[in-house]
Coordinates of C-alpha atoms in Angstrom, one line a residue:
M8 CA -12.6 16.8 -32.8
A9 CA -11.7 14.7 -29.7
I10 CA -9.4 16.5 -27.3
T11 CA -6.0 14.7 -26.8
M12 CA -4.4 13.9 -23.5
K13 CA -1.6 16.4 -24.1
E14 CA -4.2 19.1 -24.9
C15 CA -5.9 18.3 -21.6
L16 CA -2.6 18.6 -19.7
E17 CA -1.8 21.9 -21.4
L18 CA -5.1 23.3 -20.2
Q19 CA -4.4 22.1 -16.7
L20 CA -1.1 24.0 -16.6
L21 CA -2.9 27.1 -18.0
E22 CA -5.4 26.9 -15.2
M23 CA -2.7 26.4 -12.6
E24 CA -1.1 29.7 -13.9
M25 CA -4.4 31.5 -13.4
L26 CA -4.8 30.0 -9.9
F27 CA -1.2 31.0 -8.8
S28 CA -2.0 34.6 -10.0
M29 CA -5.2 34.5 -7.9
F30 CA -3.4 33.0 -4.8
P31 CA 0.1 34.5 -4.9
N32 CA 0.9 34.1 -1.2
K33 CA 2.9 31.3 0.2
G34 CA 0.8 28.4 1.5
E35 CA -2.4 29.5 -0.3
I36 CA -1.9 26.7 -2.9
S37 CA -0.2 23.5 -1.7
L38 CA 0.8 20.9 -4.2
Q39 CA 0.7 17.3 -3.0
D40 CA 3.6 16.5 -5.3
K41 CA 5.8 19.5 -5.6
N42 CA 7.4 18.1 -8.8
A43 CA 4.1 17.3 -10.5
L44 CA 4.0 20.4 -12.7
T45 CA 7.6 19.8 -13.8
Y46 CA 6.8 16.2 -14.7
V47 CA 3.8 17.4 -16.8
Q48 CA 5.9 19.9 -18.6
M49 CA 8.6 17.3 -19.3
Y50 CA 5.9 15.0 -20.7
L51 CA 4.5 17.7 -23.0
K52 CA 8.0 18.3 -24.3
N53 CA 8.5 14.6 -24.9
I54 CA 11.4 14.4 -22.4
K55 CA 9.5 11.8 -20.3
E56 CA 7.5 9.1 -22.1
G57 CA 5.4 7.7 -19.2
L58 CA 2.3 9.6 -18.0
P59 CA 3.1 12.2 -15.3
P60 CA 1.5 12.0 -11.9
R61 CA -1.9 13.6 -11.5
I62 CA -1.9 17.2 -10.4
E63 CA -3.3 17.3 -6.9
Y64 CA -3.4 20.3 -4.6
S65 CA -5.3 22.2 -2.0
I66 CA -6.4 25.9 -2.1
S67 CA -6.9 27.9 1.1
V68 CA -10.0 30.0 0.4
D69 CA -10.8 32.9 2.8
I70 CA -14.5 33.4 3.7
D71 CA -15.3 37.0 4.8
E72 CA -18.2 36.3 7.1
P73 CA -17.6 34.5 9.3
K74 CA -13.8 34.9 9.2
V75 CA -12.8 31.4 8.4
K76 CA -10.9 29.4 5.8
V77 CA -12.1 26.6 3.6
D78 CA -9.5 24.2 2.1
L79 CA -10.6 23.1 -1.4
H80 CA -8.8 19.8 -2.2
V81 CA -8.4 19.2 -6.0
S82 CA -7.4 16.1 -7.9
L83 CA -7.2 16.3 -11.7
P84 CA -7.6 13.2 -13.9
H85 CA -5.2 13.3 -16.8
S86 CA -8.2 13.8 -19.1
Y87 CA -9.5 16.9 -17.2
P88 CA -11.2 19.1 -18.3
H89 CA -12.7 16.5 -20.6
S90 CA -13.4 14.5 -17.4
A91 CA -14.7 16.1 -14.2
P92 CA -12.1 17.0 -11.4
Q93 CA -12.4 15.5 -7.9
L94 CA -13.2 18.3 -5.5
F95 CA -13.6 18.2 -1.7
A96 CA -14.0 21.3 0.6
R97 CA -13.1 21.0 4.3
S98 CA -13.0 23.4 7.2
E99 CA -12.3 22.7 10.9
A100 CA -15.1 25.2 11.7
L101 CA -17.7 23.1 9.9
N102 CA -19.5 20.2 11.6
R103 CA -19.7 17.0 9.7
Q104 CA -23.3 17.3 8.4
N105 CA -22.8 20.9 7.1
Q106 CA -19.6 19.9 5.4
L107 CA -21.4 17.0 3.7
Q108 CA -24.1 19.5 2.5
L109 CA -21.5 22.0 1.3
N110 CA -19.7 19.3 -0.8
K111 CA -23.0 17.9 -2.1
H112 CA -24.0 21.4 -3.4
L113 CA -20.5 22.1 -4.7
T114 CA -20.5 18.9 -6.7
S115 CA -24.0 19.7 -8.0
H116 CA -22.9 23.2 -9.1
I117 CA -19.8 21.9 -10.9
S118 CA -21.9 19.2 -12.7
S119 CA -24.2 22.0 -14.0
L120 CA -21.3 23.7 -15.8
D121 CA -20.6 23.1 -19.5
S122 CA -18.8 19.8 -20.1
G123 CA -15.1 20.1 -21.2
E124 CA -14.6 23.5 -19.6
L125 CA -12.0 24.4 -16.9
C126 CA -13.9 24.7 -13.7
V127 CA -11.6 24.9 -10.6
C128 CA -11.6 28.7 -10.7
A129 CA -15.4 28.5 -10.8
A130 CA -15.4 26.1 -7.9
V131 CA -13.2 28.5 -5.9
Q132 CA -15.6 31.3 -6.6
W133 CA -18.6 29.2 -5.6
V134 CA -17.0 28.3 -2.3
R135 CA -16.3 32.0 -1.7
D136 CA -19.8 33.0 -2.5
N137 CA -21.8 30.2 -0.9
S138 CA -19.9 28.9 2.1
A139 CA -21.0 31.4 4.7
S140 CA -24.5 30.0 5.2
Y141 CA -23.1 26.5 6.1
F142 CA -21.0 28.1 8.9
Q143 CA -23.9 30.2 10.1
N144 CA -26.0 27.0 10.6
S145 CA -23.1 24.9 11.9
D146 CA -23.6 25.6 15.6
V147 CA -27.3 25.0 15.6
S148 CA -27.6 22.3 13.0
S149 CA -28.4 19.6 15.6
E150 CA -31.4 21.7 16.8
T151 CA -32.9 22.9 13.5
S152 CA -35.5 20.2 12.8
P153 CA -36.6 16.6 13.6
K154 CA -35.6 15.7 10.0
E155 CA -32.0 16.7 10.5
K156 CA -31.9 14.8 13.8
A157 CA -33.0 11.6 11.9
V158 CA -30.6 12.1 9.0
K159 CA -29.1 8.9 7.7
I160 CA -25.5 8.4 6.8
I161 CA -23.6 5.7 4.9
F162 CA -21.0 4.0 7.0
H163 CA -18.0 2.5 5.1
R164 CA -15.4 0.0 6.1
M165 CA -12.7 -0.4 3.4
W166 CA -10.1 -3.2 3.4
I167 CA -7.0 -2.2 1.4
Y168 CA -4.2 -4.5 0.3
S169 CA -0.6 -3.4 -0.6
H170 CA 2.3 -5.6 -1.6
H171 CA 4.2 -3.9 1.2
I172 CA 4.2 -0.8 3.4
Y173 CA 7.6 0.2 4.8
R174 CA 8.5 3.9 4.2
Q175 CA 8.0 6.2 7.2
E176 CA 6.8 9.1 5.1
L177 CA 4.1 6.9 3.6
K178 CA 3.1 5.7 7.0
K179 CA 2.9 9.3 8.2
K180 CA 0.7 10.2 5.3
I181 CA -1.7 7.3 6.1
F182 CA -2.0 8.1 9.8
D183 CA -2.3 11.9 9.2
C184 CA -5.0 11.4 6.6
A185 CA -7.0 8.9 8.8
K186 CA -6.8 11.4 11.7
Q187 CA -7.9 14.4 9.6
L188 CA -10.9 12.4 8.3
N189 CA -12.0 11.0 11.7
L190 CA -11.5 7.4 10.5
T191 CA -10.7 4.4 12.7
G192 CA -9.1 1.1 11.8
F193 CA -5.5 0.1 11.4
C194 CA -2.4 0.0 9.2
L195 CA -0.4 -3.3 9.2
T196 CA 3.2 -2.5 8.3
G197 CA 5.4 -4.9 6.4
K198 CA 4.9 -7.4 3.6
P199 CA 2.1 -7.5 2.8
G200 CA 0.7 -4.2 4.0
I201 CA -3.0 -4.1 5.0
I202 CA -5.0 -1.0 5.8
C203 CA -8.6 -0.8 7.2
V204 CA -10.5 2.4 7.5
E205 CA -14.0 2.9 8.8
G206 CA -16.2 5.9 9.1
L207 CA -18.4 8.2 7.0
K208 CA -18.5 7.0 3.4
E209 CA -17.3 10.3 2.0
N210 CA -14.3 10.4 4.3
A211 CA -13.4 6.8 3.7
E212 CA -13.5 7.4 -0.1
E213 CA -11.4 10.5 0.2
F214 CA -8.8 8.6 2.3
W215 CA -8.6 6.0 -0.5
H216 CA -8.2 8.8 -3.1
V217 CA -5.5 10.6 -1.1
I218 CA -3.3 7.6 -0.4
R219 CA -3.6 6.0 -3.8
Y220 CA -1.3 8.5 -5.5
P221 CA 0.1 7.6 -8.9
N222 CA 3.4 6.1 -8.0
W223 CA 2.2 3.6 -5.3
K224 CA 2.3 0.4 -7.2
H225 CA 0.4 -2.8 -6.3
I226 CA -2.3 -1.4 -4.1
S227 CA -6.0 -2.3 -4.3
C228 CA -9.2 -2.0 -2.3
K229 CA -10.1 -5.6 -1.8
H230 CA -13.5 -5.2 -0.1
V231 CA -15.9 -2.6 1.1
E232 CA -18.6 -3.0 3.7
S233 CA -21.3 -0.4 3.4
M234 CA -24.2 0.2 5.8
E235 CA -26.9 2.9 6.1
T236 CA -27.5 4.1 9.6
E237 CA -28.8 7.1 11.6
G238 CA -26.7 9.3 13.7
N239 CA -22.9 9.2 13.5
G240 CA -22.5 5.4 13.1
E241 CA -20.5 5.0 16.3
K242 CA -22.1 1.7 17.1
L243 CA -20.9 0.2 13.8
H244 CA -17.1 0.8 14.5
L245 CA -15.1 -2.4 15.1
F246 CA -12.1 -0.2 15.9
H247 CA -12.0 2.7 18.3
T248 CA -8.8 4.3 17.1
F249 CA -6.5 4.1 14.1
E250 CA -3.9 1.5 15.2
D251 CA -0.3 0.9 14.1
L252 CA -0.1 -2.9 13.7
Q253 CA 3.3 -4.6 13.6
F254 CA 3.6 -8.3 14.0
Q255 CA 6.8 -10.1 14.4
A256 CA 8.3 -10.9 11.0
H257 CA 9.7 -14.2 9.8
G258 CA 13.4 -14.2 9.2
D259 CA 16.1 -11.6 10.0
Y260 CA 18.2 -11.3 6.9
G261 CA 18.9 -7.6 7.0
L262 CA 17.0 -7.1 3.8
R263 CA 13.8 -5.0 3.8
N264 CA 11.9 -7.3 1.3
D265 CA 12.5 -10.4 3.5
Y266 CA 10.2 -9.1 6.3
H267 CA 7.0 -11.0 5.8
M268 CA 4.4 -10.3 8.5
D269 CA 3.2 -13.2 10.7
L270 CA -0.2 -13.7 9.1
G271 CA -1.2 -16.1 11.9
Q272 CA -1.1 -13.2 14.4
F273 CA -3.0 -11.1 11.9
L274 CA -5.7 -13.7 11.6
E275 CA -6.0 -13.8 15.4
F276 CA -6.3 -10.0 15.4
L277 CA -9.1 -10.2 12.9
K278 CA -10.9 -12.7 15.0
Q279 CA -10.8 -10.4 18.0
H280 CA -12.5 -7.7 15.9
Q281 CA -15.2 -9.9 14.4
S282 CA -13.5 -9.8 10.9
E283 CA -12.2 -13.3 10.4
H284 CA -14.0 -13.6 7.1
I285 CA -11.9 -10.8 5.7
F286 CA -8.7 -12.9 5.8
Q287 CA -9.9 -15.0 2.8
L288 CA -10.9 -11.9 0.8
L289 CA -7.6 -10.2 1.4
F290 CA -5.4 -13.1 0.3
G291 CA -7.1 -14.2 -2.9
V292 CA -9.6 -16.9 -1.8
E293 CA -13.1 -16.3 -3.0
G294 CA -15.4 -15.3 -0.1
K295 CA -19.1 -14.4 0.2
Q296 CA -20.0 -10.7 0.0
S297 CA -21.0 -9.5 3.4
D298 CA -24.5 -8.4 3.9
N299 CA -25.0 -4.6 4.0

């Protein structure tokens, strides 16, 4: 018998109870939306008709040797555990290559588990049991072998369009996330709102996942430029920081929705960064796919 959406959400709440018992201390589990569990409960009780936001949170996992912490970021589709969760482990004590390997092996382990089973607790245990070796190799990873020196990465540049970007808490989330993931690019505030992020593929995709939370309407990733390269991809960056773009708006009517950005200035900015072709792609005119 096919599992229903409500059955999936009930199982998600059950797993959250188990996790809160495993991590009872303040700060060990951080919900992205503190009201998410309440919304799920209201949905299950038929108090709210619309689907609740996804349950998204991070778990701070202590590693015994070395004495470090790994943050396991979790995002649950409404159909989890029928569908796989999105998991990403991060630690400031890990270099980029070892963090990639850690997440690759974590994903492989979760994929090997029985389909339809709750697996976040299993992911936590795997991180506890297996993370130490990635830290042990972290300081010497660049010297281990010629193969690792020549490792190839996928460099991503994502162009994201939103109907508007105004709220300060949303801007803070965008900039904090870009900084945490070592991404460069820009955020154009106003109407429309445009975001560009560039960097490691996994980091760019995580940025897109984090900012595209359920109640942000009218946002889409319009175009992705993807390139394989060796090293850290530094030469491929069109931007050297993550910039806060604000061009003079047309009109001054005192109403938030009247502030349309000067797209002429934006086009000039794109020209200065060898990205003029993106203007057509962002604003609905058919353009050629860029060569990878």
